[in-house]
Amino acid sequence: MRDFLRECLSWSTLSGKIRQVKKDVTPQRVAFGEDSEQYFLYYEPKAAVSSTVIVWVHGGGWNAGSPQYFDFVGQCIAGAGYRFVSIGYRLSPRNKYPCQIADVCAGYNAARAFLREKLTDSFRVIVSGSSAGAHLASILCCSRTVQEQYAVDVSDMTGFIGIGGPYHFFPGMSLTIRMLLSQLFSRGYDRAEGEPCALMTKHAVPVLLMQSRHDGVVDYVSAGAFREKALSLGNSCELYSVTGRKDSHSWYTAGMFLESRSENPTLDKFFSWIEQQDGKSAG
């Protein structure tokens, strides 16, 4: 309960910080469907430090948020010198799962085609997402069944970073997650069809999970179960435990992008892992 209260009290502070973020990069908006929520934003950094592109799936409990709202993530990552794509998707409860994963896959395919036209050199992709976005991004990256269903080409994909995601559905989940899942899925829908742990197959994409034991919304056991399943299949998966004062859900899934690497160890880990994958790809 204490962690949940800390989470509830954090958002007003974060909202103020989000409003103060400088917009140094103006993103390009690209539609990939007829619905207003089916679009992505592309951020071109002033000076790219790598051929790696970060593809992001936003959080918001599947029922809120948009690439435009999470512009501060794009400003942070583009400011660090990485090209950045932020994918939108149709929201619940008006749109039931699997609309969300269908949109994320379609958005990824559209973004990949866009990048192939825009960039003269080859590129690599690291997919990331926070909270509900981590749930959807993990399915995109780690389920060959879903990749085949939606014709997703993952040949350019070199990593996945999941931040505070609900990957495992179990009876002891927090009330918040249970309520959000009841909005996401239609009554009677087999939730195993939307659970990352159940959908995971053997794959070659390295994974970094970032999770806090004092999240207040998503239980740490969710990331632990995902890692155990990954290792049992022979997949690469690192679990990084978020610690410190700013370890409640919103503080690390969103708030870390409002700080610098020197201020925030979790953000430093995020970029260090990307740099590590860059080094492996270059080697």
PDB file of C-alpha atoms in Angstrom:
ATOM      1  CA  MET A   1       0.000   0.000   0.000  1.00  0.00           C
ATOM      2  CA  ARG A   2       2.850   2.381   0.818  1.00  0.00           C
ATOM      3  CA  ASP A   3       4.339   1.899  -2.653  1.00  0.00           C
ATOM      4  CA  PHE A   4       0.950   2.525  -4.282  1.00  0.00           C
ATOM      5  CA  LEU A   5       0.555   5.781  -2.334  1.00  0.00           C
ATOM      6  CA  ARG A   6       4.040   6.882  -3.364  1.00  0.00           C
ATOM      7  CA  GLU A   7       3.054   6.209  -6.962  1.00  0.00           C
ATOM      8  CA  CYS A   8      -0.176   8.224  -6.631  1.00  0.00           C
ATOM      9  CA  LEU A   9       1.701  11.200  -5.189  1.00  0.00           C
ATOM     10  CA  SER A  10       4.407  11.185  -7.855  1.00  0.00           C
ATOM     11  CA  TRP A  11       2.390  12.098 -10.922  1.00  0.00           C
ATOM     12  CA  SER A  12       1.649  15.737 -10.055  1.00  0.00           C
ATOM     13  CA  THR A  13       5.378  16.426  -9.723  1.00  0.00           C
ATOM     14  CA  LEU A  14       6.141  14.614 -12.965  1.00  0.00           C
ATOM     15  CA  SER A  15       3.395  16.462 -14.848  1.00  0.00           C
ATOM     16  CA  GLY A  16       4.978  19.765 -13.936  1.00  0.00           C
ATOM     17  CA  LYS A  17       8.393  18.584 -15.114  1.00  0.00           C
ATOM     18  CA  ILE A  18       6.931  17.288 -18.388  1.00  0.00           C
ATOM     19  CA  ARG A  19       5.454  20.717 -19.169  1.00  0.00           C
ATOM     20  CA  GLN A  20       8.895  22.298 -18.743  1.00  0.00           C
ATOM     21  CA  VAL A  21      10.709  20.068 -21.262  1.00  0.00           C
ATOM     22  CA  LYS A  22      12.324  22.024 -24.112  1.00  0.00           C
ATOM     23  CA  LYS A  23      11.259  20.914 -27.588  1.00  0.00           C
ATOM     24  CA  ASP A  24      14.604  20.948 -29.360  1.00  0.00           C
ATOM     25  CA  VAL A  25      13.491  18.485 -32.045  1.00  0.00           C
ATOM     26  CA  THR A  26      10.307  18.818 -34.100  1.00  0.00           C
ATOM     27  CA  PRO A  27       9.052  15.318 -34.923  1.00  0.00           C
ATOM     28  CA  GLN A  28       7.560  14.231 -38.230  1.00  0.00           C
ATOM     29  CA  ARG A  29       4.110  12.675 -37.957  1.00  0.00           C
ATOM     30  CA  VAL A  30       3.337   9.684 -40.194  1.00  0.00           C
ATOM     31  CA  ALA A  31      -0.059   7.937 -40.333  1.00  0.00           C
ATOM     32  CA  PHE A  32      -0.187   4.180 -40.896  1.00  0.00           C
ATOM     33  CA  GLY A  33      -3.948   3.682 -40.579  1.00  0.00           C
ATOM     34  CA  GLU A  34      -7.252   5.484 -40.848  1.00  0.00           C
ATOM     35  CA  ASP A  35      -7.833   5.873 -37.092  1.00  0.00           C
ATOM     36  CA  SER A  36      -6.443   9.065 -35.527  1.00  0.00           C
ATOM     37  CA  GLU A  37      -4.466   6.982 -33.020  1.00  0.00           C
ATOM     38  CA  GLN A  38      -2.687   4.986 -35.752  1.00  0.00           C
ATOM     39  CA  TYR A  39       0.398   7.108 -36.349  1.00  0.00           C
ATOM     40  CA  PHE A  40       4.023   7.370 -35.357  1.00  0.00           C
ATOM     41  CA  LEU A  41       6.346  10.298 -34.688  1.00  0.00           C
ATOM     42  CA  TYR A  42       9.868  10.315 -36.082  1.00  0.00           C
ATOM     43  CA  TYR A  43      12.635  12.314 -34.373  1.00  0.00           C
ATOM     44  CA  GLU A  44      15.848  13.085 -36.240  1.00  0.00           C
ATOM     45  CA  PRO A  45      18.645  14.114 -33.850  1.00  0.00           C
ATOM     46  CA  LYS A  46      20.774  17.125 -34.648  1.00  0.00           C
ATOM     47  CA  ALA A  47      23.823  14.861 -34.800  1.00  0.00           C
ATOM     48  CA  ALA A  48      23.317  11.083 -34.855  1.00  0.00           C
ATOM     49  CA  VAL A  49      25.810   9.117 -32.746  1.00  0.00           C
ATOM     50  CA  SER A  50      24.792   5.702 -34.029  1.00  0.00           C
ATOM     51  CA  SER A  51      23.012   3.866 -36.823  1.00  0.00           C
ATOM     52  CA  THR A  52      20.707   2.360 -34.171  1.00  0.00           C
ATOM     53  CA  VAL A  53      17.109   3.601 -34.175  1.00  0.00           C
ATOM     54  CA  ILE A  54      15.066   3.396 -30.979  1.00  0.00           C
ATOM     55  CA  VAL A  55      11.451   2.367 -31.628  1.00  0.00           C
ATOM     56  CA  TRP A  56       9.221   3.198 -28.666  1.00  0.00           C
ATOM     57  CA  VAL A  57       5.763   2.004 -27.580  1.00  0.00           C
ATOM     58  CA  HIS A  58       4.159   4.321 -25.043  1.00  0.00           C
ATOM     59  CA  GLY A  59       2.488   3.388 -21.781  1.00  0.00           C
ATOM     60  CA  GLY A  60      -0.697   4.685 -20.213  1.00  0.00           C
ATOM     61  CA  GLY A  61      -2.555   1.589 -19.072  1.00  0.00           C
ATOM     62  CA  TRP A  62      -3.634   0.747 -22.655  1.00  0.00           C
ATOM     63  CA  ASN A  63      -6.416   3.330 -22.211  1.00  0.00           C
ATOM     64  CA  ALA A  64      -4.465   6.597 -22.302  1.00  0.00           C
ATOM     65  CA  GLY A  65      -1.369   8.219 -23.718  1.00  0.00           C
ATOM     66  CA  SER A  66      -0.098   8.917 -27.224  1.00  0.00           C
ATOM     67  CA  PRO A  67       3.215   9.528 -28.995  1.00  0.00           C
ATOM     68  CA  GLN A  68       2.482  13.251 -28.797  1.00  0.00           C
ATOM     69  CA  TYR A  69       1.970  13.151 -25.023  1.00  0.00           C
ATOM     70  CA  PHE A  70       5.223  11.225 -24.546  1.00  0.00           C
ATOM     71  CA  ASP A  71       7.150  13.746 -26.645  1.00  0.00           C
ATOM     72  CA  PHE A  72       9.533  14.219 -23.702  1.00  0.00           C
ATOM     73  CA  VAL A  73      10.844  10.669 -24.248  1.00  0.00           C
ATOM     74  CA  GLY A  74      11.595  11.510 -27.862  1.00  0.00           C
ATOM     75  CA  GLN A  75      13.302  14.752 -26.870  1.00  0.00           C
ATOM     76  CA  CYS A  76      15.502  12.886 -24.391  1.00  0.00           C
ATOM     77  CA  ILE A  77      16.531  10.078 -26.754  1.00  0.00           C
ATOM     78  CA  ALA A  78      16.993  12.316 -29.796  1.00  0.00           C
ATOM     79  CA  GLY A  79      18.939  14.681 -27.554  1.00  0.00           C
ATOM     80  CA  ALA A  80      21.299  11.784 -26.819  1.00  0.00           C
ATOM     81  CA  GLY A  81      21.915  11.405 -30.557  1.00  0.00           C
ATOM     82  CA  TYR A  82      19.612   8.519 -31.481  1.00  0.00           C
ATOM     83  CA  ARG A  83      16.960   8.487 -34.167  1.00  0.00           C
ATOM     84  CA  PHE A  84      13.650   7.784 -32.472  1.00  0.00           C
ATOM     85  CA  VAL A  85      10.257   6.456 -33.570  1.00  0.00           C
ATOM     86  CA  SER A  86       7.254   6.589 -31.225  1.00  0.00           C
ATOM     87  CA  ILE A  87       4.354   4.327 -32.236  1.00  0.00           C
ATOM     88  CA  GLY A  88       0.714   5.014 -31.401  1.00  0.00           C
ATOM     89  CA  TYR A  89      -2.103   2.482 -31.181  1.00  0.00           C
ATOM     90  CA  ARG A  90      -5.865   2.360 -30.639  1.00  0.00           C
ATOM     91  CA  LEU A  91      -6.760   2.612 -26.970  1.00  0.00           C
ATOM     92  CA  SER A  92      -9.033   0.609 -24.704  1.00  0.00           C
ATOM     93  CA  PRO A  93     -11.747   0.270 -23.545  1.00  0.00           C
ATOM     94  CA  ARG A  94     -13.282   1.403 -26.848  1.00  0.00           C
ATOM     95  CA  ASN A  95     -10.900  -0.885 -28.717  1.00  0.00           C
ATOM     96  CA  LYS A  96     -10.329  -4.368 -27.343  1.00  0.00           C
ATOM     97  CA  TYR A  97      -7.212  -6.486 -27.635  1.00  0.00           C
ATOM     98  CA  PRO A  98      -5.776  -7.613 -30.076  1.00  0.00           C
ATOM     99  CA  CYS A  99      -6.313  -4.191 -31.744  1.00  0.00           C
ATOM    100  CA  GLN A 100      -3.364  -2.834 -29.777  1.00  0.00           C
ATOM    101  CA  ILE A 101      -0.786  -5.432 -30.809  1.00  0.00           C
ATOM    102  CA  ALA A 102      -2.090  -5.354 -34.393  1.00  0.00           C
ATOM    103  CA  ASP A 103      -1.437  -1.597 -34.448  1.00  0.00           C
ATOM    104  CA  VAL A 104       2.006  -1.897 -32.863  1.00  0.00           C
ATOM    105  CA  CYS A 105       3.009  -4.483 -35.469  1.00  0.00           C
ATOM    106  CA  ALA A 106       1.560  -2.381 -38.310  1.00  0.00           C
ATOM    107  CA  GLY A 107       3.277   0.706 -36.914  1.00  0.00           C
ATOM    108  CA  TYR A 108       6.585  -1.121 -36.686  1.00  0.00           C
ATOM    109  CA  ASN A 109       6.292  -2.325 -40.291  1.00  0.00           C
ATOM    110  CA  ALA A 110       5.385   1.181 -41.450  1.00  0.00           C
ATOM    111  CA  ALA A 111       8.234   2.742 -39.486  1.00  0.00           C
ATOM    112  CA  ARG A 112      10.718   0.255 -40.895  1.00  0.00           C
ATOM    113  CA  ALA A 113       9.582   1.038 -44.453  1.00  0.00           C
ATOM    114  CA  PHE A 114       9.777   4.776 -43.679  1.00  0.00           C
ATOM    115  CA  LEU A 115      13.330   4.418 -42.339  1.00  0.00           C
ATOM    116  CA  ARG A 116      14.433   2.428 -45.401  1.00  0.00           C
ATOM    117  CA  GLU A 117      13.257   5.280 -47.626  1.00  0.00           C
ATOM    118  CA  LYS A 118      14.622   8.074 -45.449  1.00  0.00           C
ATOM    119  CA  LEU A 119      18.038   6.754 -44.429  1.00  0.00           C
ATOM    120  CA  THR A 120      20.748   6.157 -47.005  1.00  0.00           C
ATOM    121  CA  ASP A 121      22.770   3.851 -44.740  1.00  0.00           C
ATOM    122  CA  SER A 122      21.727   0.599 -43.095  1.00  0.00           C
ATOM    123  CA  PHE A 123      20.287   0.795 -39.602  1.00  0.00           C
ATOM    124  CA  ARG A 124      19.562  -1.379 -36.588  1.00  0.00           C
ATOM    125  CA  VAL A 125      16.531  -1.216 -34.317  1.00  0.00           C
ATOM    126  CA  ILE A 126      16.194  -1.497 -30.565  1.00  0.00           C
ATOM    127  CA  VAL A 127      12.563  -1.617 -29.481  1.00  0.00           C
ATOM    128  CA  SER A 128      11.565  -0.269 -26.092  1.00  0.00           C
ATOM    129  CA  GLY A 129       8.420   0.570 -24.182  1.00  0.00           C
ATOM    130  CA  SER A 130       7.238   1.371 -20.700  1.00  0.00           C
ATOM    131  CA  SER A 131       4.374  -0.034 -18.644  1.00  0.00           C
ATOM    132  CA  ALA A 132       1.548  -1.041 -21.034  1.00  0.00           C
ATOM    133  CA  GLY A 133       3.900  -0.197 -23.889  1.00  0.00           C
ATOM    134  CA  ALA A 134       6.461  -2.654 -22.531  1.00  0.00           C
ATOM    135  CA  HIS A 135       3.751  -5.325 -22.532  1.00  0.00           C
ATOM    136  CA  LEU A 136       2.974  -4.715 -26.206  1.00  0.00           C
ATOM    137  CA  ALA A 137       6.587  -4.251 -27.287  1.00  0.00           C
ATOM    138  CA  SER A 138       7.614  -7.490 -25.588  1.00  0.00           C
ATOM    139  CA  ILE A 139       5.063  -9.400 -27.647  1.00  0.00           C
ATOM    140  CA  LEU A 140       6.261  -7.691 -30.838  1.00  0.00           C
ATOM    141  CA  CYS A 141       9.875  -8.645 -30.113  1.00  0.00           C
ATOM    142  CA  CYS A 142       9.626 -12.015 -28.395  1.00  0.00           C
ATOM    143  CA  SER A 143       6.792 -13.951 -30.061  1.00  0.00           C
ATOM    144  CA  ARG A 144       7.545 -15.502 -33.430  1.00  0.00           C
ATOM    145  CA  THR A 145       3.885 -16.531 -33.595  1.00  0.00           C
ATOM    146  CA  VAL A 146       2.764 -12.896 -33.496  1.00  0.00           C
ATOM    147  CA  GLN A 147       5.544 -11.824 -35.865  1.00  0.00           C
ATOM    148  CA  GLU A 148       4.367 -14.378 -38.407  1.00  0.00           C
ATOM    149  CA  GLN A 149       0.707 -13.489 -37.885  1.00  0.00           C
ATOM    150  CA  TYR A 150       1.326  -9.809 -38.645  1.00  0.00           C
ATOM    151  CA  ALA A 151       4.218 -10.306 -41.126  1.00  0.00           C
ATOM    152  CA  VAL A 152       6.767  -8.461 -38.983  1.00  0.00           C
ATOM    153  CA  ASP A 153      10.333  -8.534 -40.313  1.00  0.00           C
ATOM    154  CA  VAL A 154      12.696  -8.506 -37.311  1.00  0.00           C
ATOM    155  CA  SER A 155      15.932  -8.843 -39.294  1.00  0.00           C
ATOM    156  CA  ASP A 156      17.002  -5.304 -38.264  1.00  0.00           C
ATOM    157  CA  MET A 157      16.024  -5.774 -34.598  1.00  0.00           C
ATOM    158  CA  THR A 158      18.985  -6.030 -32.216  1.00  0.00           C
ATOM    159  CA  GLY A 159      17.384  -5.628 -28.795  1.00  0.00           C
ATOM    160  CA  PHE A 160      14.357  -5.027 -26.592  1.00  0.00           C
ATOM    161  CA  ILE A 161      14.210  -2.921 -23.423  1.00  0.00           C
ATOM    162  CA  GLY A 162      11.091  -3.357 -21.295  1.00  0.00           C
ATOM    163  CA  ILE A 163      10.507  -0.830 -18.515  1.00  0.00           C
ATOM    164  CA  GLY A 164       7.974  -1.647 -15.796  1.00  0.00           C
ATOM    165  CA  GLY A 165       5.866  -3.949 -17.944  1.00  0.00           C
ATOM    166  CA  PRO A 166       3.142  -6.424 -16.923  1.00  0.00           C
ATOM    167  CA  TYR A 167       4.402  -9.549 -18.676  1.00  0.00           C
ATOM    168  CA  HIS A 168       2.776 -12.224 -16.533  1.00  0.00           C
ATOM    169  CA  PHE A 169      -0.914 -12.384 -15.539  1.00  0.00           C
ATOM    170  CA  PHE A 170      -1.489 -14.111 -12.208  1.00  0.00           C
ATOM    171  CA  PRO A 171      -4.140 -14.005  -9.441  1.00  0.00           C
ATOM    172  CA  GLY A 172      -2.029 -11.863  -7.098  1.00  0.00           C
ATOM    173  CA  MET A 173      -1.667  -8.945  -9.533  1.00  0.00           C
ATOM    174  CA  SER A 174      -2.399  -5.466  -8.202  1.00  0.00           C
ATOM    175  CA  LEU A 175      -5.971  -4.217  -8.304  1.00  0.00           C
ATOM    176  CA  THR A 176      -4.902  -1.491 -10.740  1.00  0.00           C
ATOM    177  CA  ILE A 177      -3.588  -3.984 -13.295  1.00  0.00           C
ATOM    178  CA  ARG A 178      -6.602  -6.248 -12.888  1.00  0.00           C
ATOM    179  CA  MET A 179      -8.939  -3.326 -13.586  1.00  0.00           C
ATOM    180  CA  LEU A 180      -6.951  -2.224 -16.630  1.00  0.00           C
ATOM    181  CA  LEU A 181      -6.884  -5.752 -18.030  1.00  0.00           C
ATOM    182  CA  SER A 182     -10.661  -5.984 -17.642  1.00  0.00           C
ATOM    183  CA  GLN A 183     -10.895  -2.935 -19.921  1.00  0.00           C
ATOM    184  CA  LEU A 184      -8.330  -4.266 -22.381  1.00  0.00           C
ATOM    185  CA  PHE A 185      -9.827  -7.725 -22.966  1.00  0.00           C
ATOM    186  CA  SER A 186     -13.374  -8.586 -23.960  1.00  0.00           C
ATOM    187  CA  ARG A 187     -15.314 -10.792 -21.565  1.00  0.00           C
ATOM    188  CA  GLY A 188     -14.448 -14.434 -22.231  1.00  0.00           C
ATOM    189  CA  TYR A 189     -11.300 -13.649 -24.235  1.00  0.00           C
ATOM    190  CA  ASP A 190      -8.448 -16.080 -23.604  1.00  0.00           C
ATOM    191  CA  ARG A 191      -5.929 -13.791 -21.927  1.00  0.00           C
ATOM    192  CA  ALA A 192      -3.089 -16.176 -22.673  1.00  0.00           C
ATOM    193  CA  GLU A 193      -3.416 -14.800 -26.225  1.00  0.00           C
ATOM    194  CA  GLY A 194      -2.267 -11.446 -24.858  1.00  0.00           C
ATOM    195  CA  GLU A 195       0.182 -12.497 -22.144  1.00  0.00           C
ATOM    196  CA  PRO A 196       3.862 -12.015 -23.031  1.00  0.00           C
ATOM    197  CA  CYS A 197       5.073 -14.971 -20.945  1.00  0.00           C
ATOM    198  CA  ALA A 198       2.586 -17.292 -22.630  1.00  0.00           C
ATOM    199  CA  LEU A 199       3.337 -15.967 -26.122  1.00  0.00           C
ATOM    200  CA  MET A 200       7.129 -15.969 -25.859  1.00  0.00           C
ATOM    201  CA  THR A 201       8.991 -18.280 -28.221  1.00  0.00           C
ATOM    202  CA  LYS A 202      12.661 -18.946 -28.783  1.00  0.00           C
ATOM    203  CA  HIS A 203      14.191 -15.887 -30.416  1.00  0.00           C
ATOM    204  CA  ALA A 204      17.530 -14.172 -30.961  1.00  0.00           C
ATOM    205  CA  VAL A 205      16.704 -10.692 -29.647  1.00  0.00           C
ATOM    206  CA  PRO A 206      18.622  -9.770 -26.460  1.00  0.00           C
ATOM    207  CA  VAL A 207      16.336  -8.427 -23.725  1.00  0.00           C
ATOM    208  CA  LEU A 208      16.830  -5.963 -20.884  1.00  0.00           C
ATOM    209  CA  LEU A 209      14.042  -5.721 -18.314  1.00  0.00           C
ATOM    210  CA  MET A 210      14.006  -2.787 -15.908  1.00  0.00           C
ATOM    211  CA  GLN A 211      11.739  -3.288 -12.898  1.00  0.00           C
ATOM    212  CA  SER A 212      11.394  -1.993  -9.343  1.00  0.00           C
ATOM    213  CA  ARG A 213      10.468  -3.957  -6.242  1.00  0.00           C
ATOM    214  CA  HIS A 214       8.659  -0.824  -5.039  1.00  0.00           C
ATOM    215  CA  ASP A 215       6.768  -0.105  -8.256  1.00  0.00           C
ATOM    216  CA  GLY A 216       3.342   0.236  -6.644  1.00  0.00           C
ATOM    217  CA  VAL A 217       1.470  -0.854  -9.792  1.00  0.00           C
ATOM    218  CA  VAL A 218       3.275  -3.741 -11.506  1.00  0.00           C
ATOM    219  CA  ASP A 219       4.626  -6.557  -9.342  1.00  0.00           C
ATOM    220  CA  TYR A 220       8.330  -7.390  -9.617  1.00  0.00           C
ATOM    221  CA  VAL A 221       7.385 -11.052  -9.986  1.00  0.00           C
ATOM    222  CA  SER A 222       6.058 -10.225 -13.456  1.00  0.00           C
ATOM    223  CA  ALA A 223       9.528  -9.397 -14.758  1.00  0.00           C
ATOM    224  CA  GLY A 224      10.983 -12.341 -12.863  1.00  0.00           C
ATOM    225  CA  ALA A 225       8.573 -14.737 -14.561  1.00  0.00           C
ATOM    226  CA  PHE A 226       9.412 -13.272 -17.978  1.00  0.00           C
ATOM    227  CA  ARG A 227      13.131 -13.723 -17.368  1.00  0.00           C
ATOM    228  CA  GLU A 228      12.671 -17.310 -16.155  1.00  0.00           C
ATOM    229  CA  LYS A 229      10.638 -18.163 -19.261  1.00  0.00           C
ATOM    230  CA  ALA A 230      13.226 -16.512 -21.508  1.00  0.00           C
ATOM    231  CA  LEU A 231      16.131 -18.392 -19.964  1.00  0.00           C
ATOM    232  CA  SER A 232      14.233 -21.691 -20.127  1.00  0.00           C
ATOM    233  CA  LEU A 233      13.924 -21.182 -23.895  1.00  0.00           C
ATOM    234  CA  GLY A 234      17.575 -20.239 -24.294  1.00  0.00           C
ATOM    235  CA  ASN A 235      16.819 -16.535 -24.874  1.00  0.00           C
ATOM    236  CA  SER A 236      19.096 -13.764 -23.595  1.00  0.00           C
ATOM    237  CA  CYS A 237      17.427 -11.753 -20.819  1.00  0.00           C
ATOM    238  CA  GLU A 238      18.912  -9.429 -18.187  1.00  0.00           C
ATOM    239  CA  LEU A 239      16.807  -8.152 -15.283  1.00  0.00           C
ATOM    240  CA  TYR A 240      17.917  -4.797 -13.855  1.00  0.00           C
ATOM    241  CA  SER A 241      16.450  -3.862 -10.472  1.00  0.00           C
ATOM    242  CA  VAL A 242      15.569  -0.177 -10.182  1.00  0.00           C
ATOM    243  CA  THR A 243      16.515   1.249  -6.775  1.00  0.00           C
ATOM    244  CA  GLY A 244      16.671   4.608  -5.058  1.00  0.00           C
ATOM    245  CA  ARG A 245      14.159   7.276  -4.129  1.00  0.00           C
ATOM    246  CA  LYS A 246      12.621   7.401  -7.589  1.00  0.00           C
ATOM    247  CA  ASP A 247      11.656   3.746  -7.899  1.00  0.00           C
ATOM    248  CA  SER A 248       7.850   4.023  -7.992  1.00  0.00           C
ATOM    249  CA  HIS A 249       6.168   3.139 -11.290  1.00  0.00           C
ATOM    250  CA  SER A 250       5.835   6.536 -12.967  1.00  0.00           C
ATOM    251  CA  TRP A 251       9.155   7.815 -11.657  1.00  0.00           C
ATOM    252  CA  TYR A 252      11.164   5.214 -13.507  1.00  0.00           C
ATOM    253  CA  THR A 253       8.931   4.317 -16.480  1.00  0.00           C
ATOM    254  CA  ALA A 254       8.508   7.983 -17.457  1.00  0.00           C
ATOM    255  CA  GLY A 255      10.363  10.227 -15.030  1.00  0.00           C
ATOM    256  CA  MET A 256      13.830   8.960 -15.845  1.00  0.00           C
ATOM    257  CA  PHE A 257      13.559  10.582 -19.294  1.00  0.00           C
ATOM    258  CA  LEU A 258      13.193  13.952 -17.582  1.00  0.00           C
ATOM    259  CA  GLU A 259      16.673  13.705 -16.080  1.00  0.00           C
ATOM    260  CA  SER A 260      20.248  13.273 -17.261  1.00  0.00           C
ATOM    261  CA  ARG A 261      22.342  10.113 -17.175  1.00  0.00           C
ATOM    262  CA  SER A 262      24.450  11.532 -14.357  1.00  0.00           C
ATOM    263  CA  GLU A 263      21.324  12.219 -12.301  1.00  0.00           C
ATOM    264  CA  ASN A 264      19.506   8.956 -12.945  1.00  0.00           C
ATOM    265  CA  PRO A 265      21.221   5.521 -12.775  1.00  0.00           C
ATOM    266  CA  THR A 266      18.281   3.833 -14.510  1.00  0.00           C
ATOM    267  CA  LEU A 267      18.554   6.154 -17.520  1.00  0.00           C
ATOM    268  CA  ASP A 268      22.309   5.562 -17.554  1.00  0.00           C
ATOM    269  CA  LYS A 269      21.673   1.800 -17.632  1.00  0.00           C
ATOM    270  CA  PHE A 270      19.201   2.300 -20.487  1.00  0.00           C
ATOM    271  CA  PHE A 271      21.753   4.096 -22.655  1.00  0.00           C
ATOM    272  CA  SER A 272      24.687   1.928 -21.548  1.00  0.00           C
ATOM    273  CA  TRP A 273      22.823  -1.193 -22.662  1.00  0.00           C
ATOM    274  CA  ILE A 274      22.067   0.397 -26.042  1.00  0.00           C
ATOM    275  CA  GLU A 275      25.745   1.283 -26.409  1.00  0.00           C
ATOM    276  CA  GLN A 276      26.651  -2.288 -25.524  1.00  0.00           C
ATOM    277  CA  GLN A 277      24.396  -3.652 -28.260  1.00  0.00           C
ATOM    278  CA  ASP A 278      25.882  -1.136 -30.691  1.00  0.00           C
ATOM    279  CA  GLY A 279      29.323  -2.469 -29.873  1.00  0.00           C
ATOM    280  CA  LYS A 280      28.254  -6.065 -30.450  1.00  0.00           C
ATOM    281  CA  SER A 281      26.650  -5.182 -33.785  1.00  0.00           C
ATOM    282  CA  ALA A 282      29.723  -3.252 -34.912  1.00  0.00           C
ATOM    283  CA  GLY A 283      31.936  -6.169 -33.900  1.00  0.00           C
TER     284      GLY A 283
END
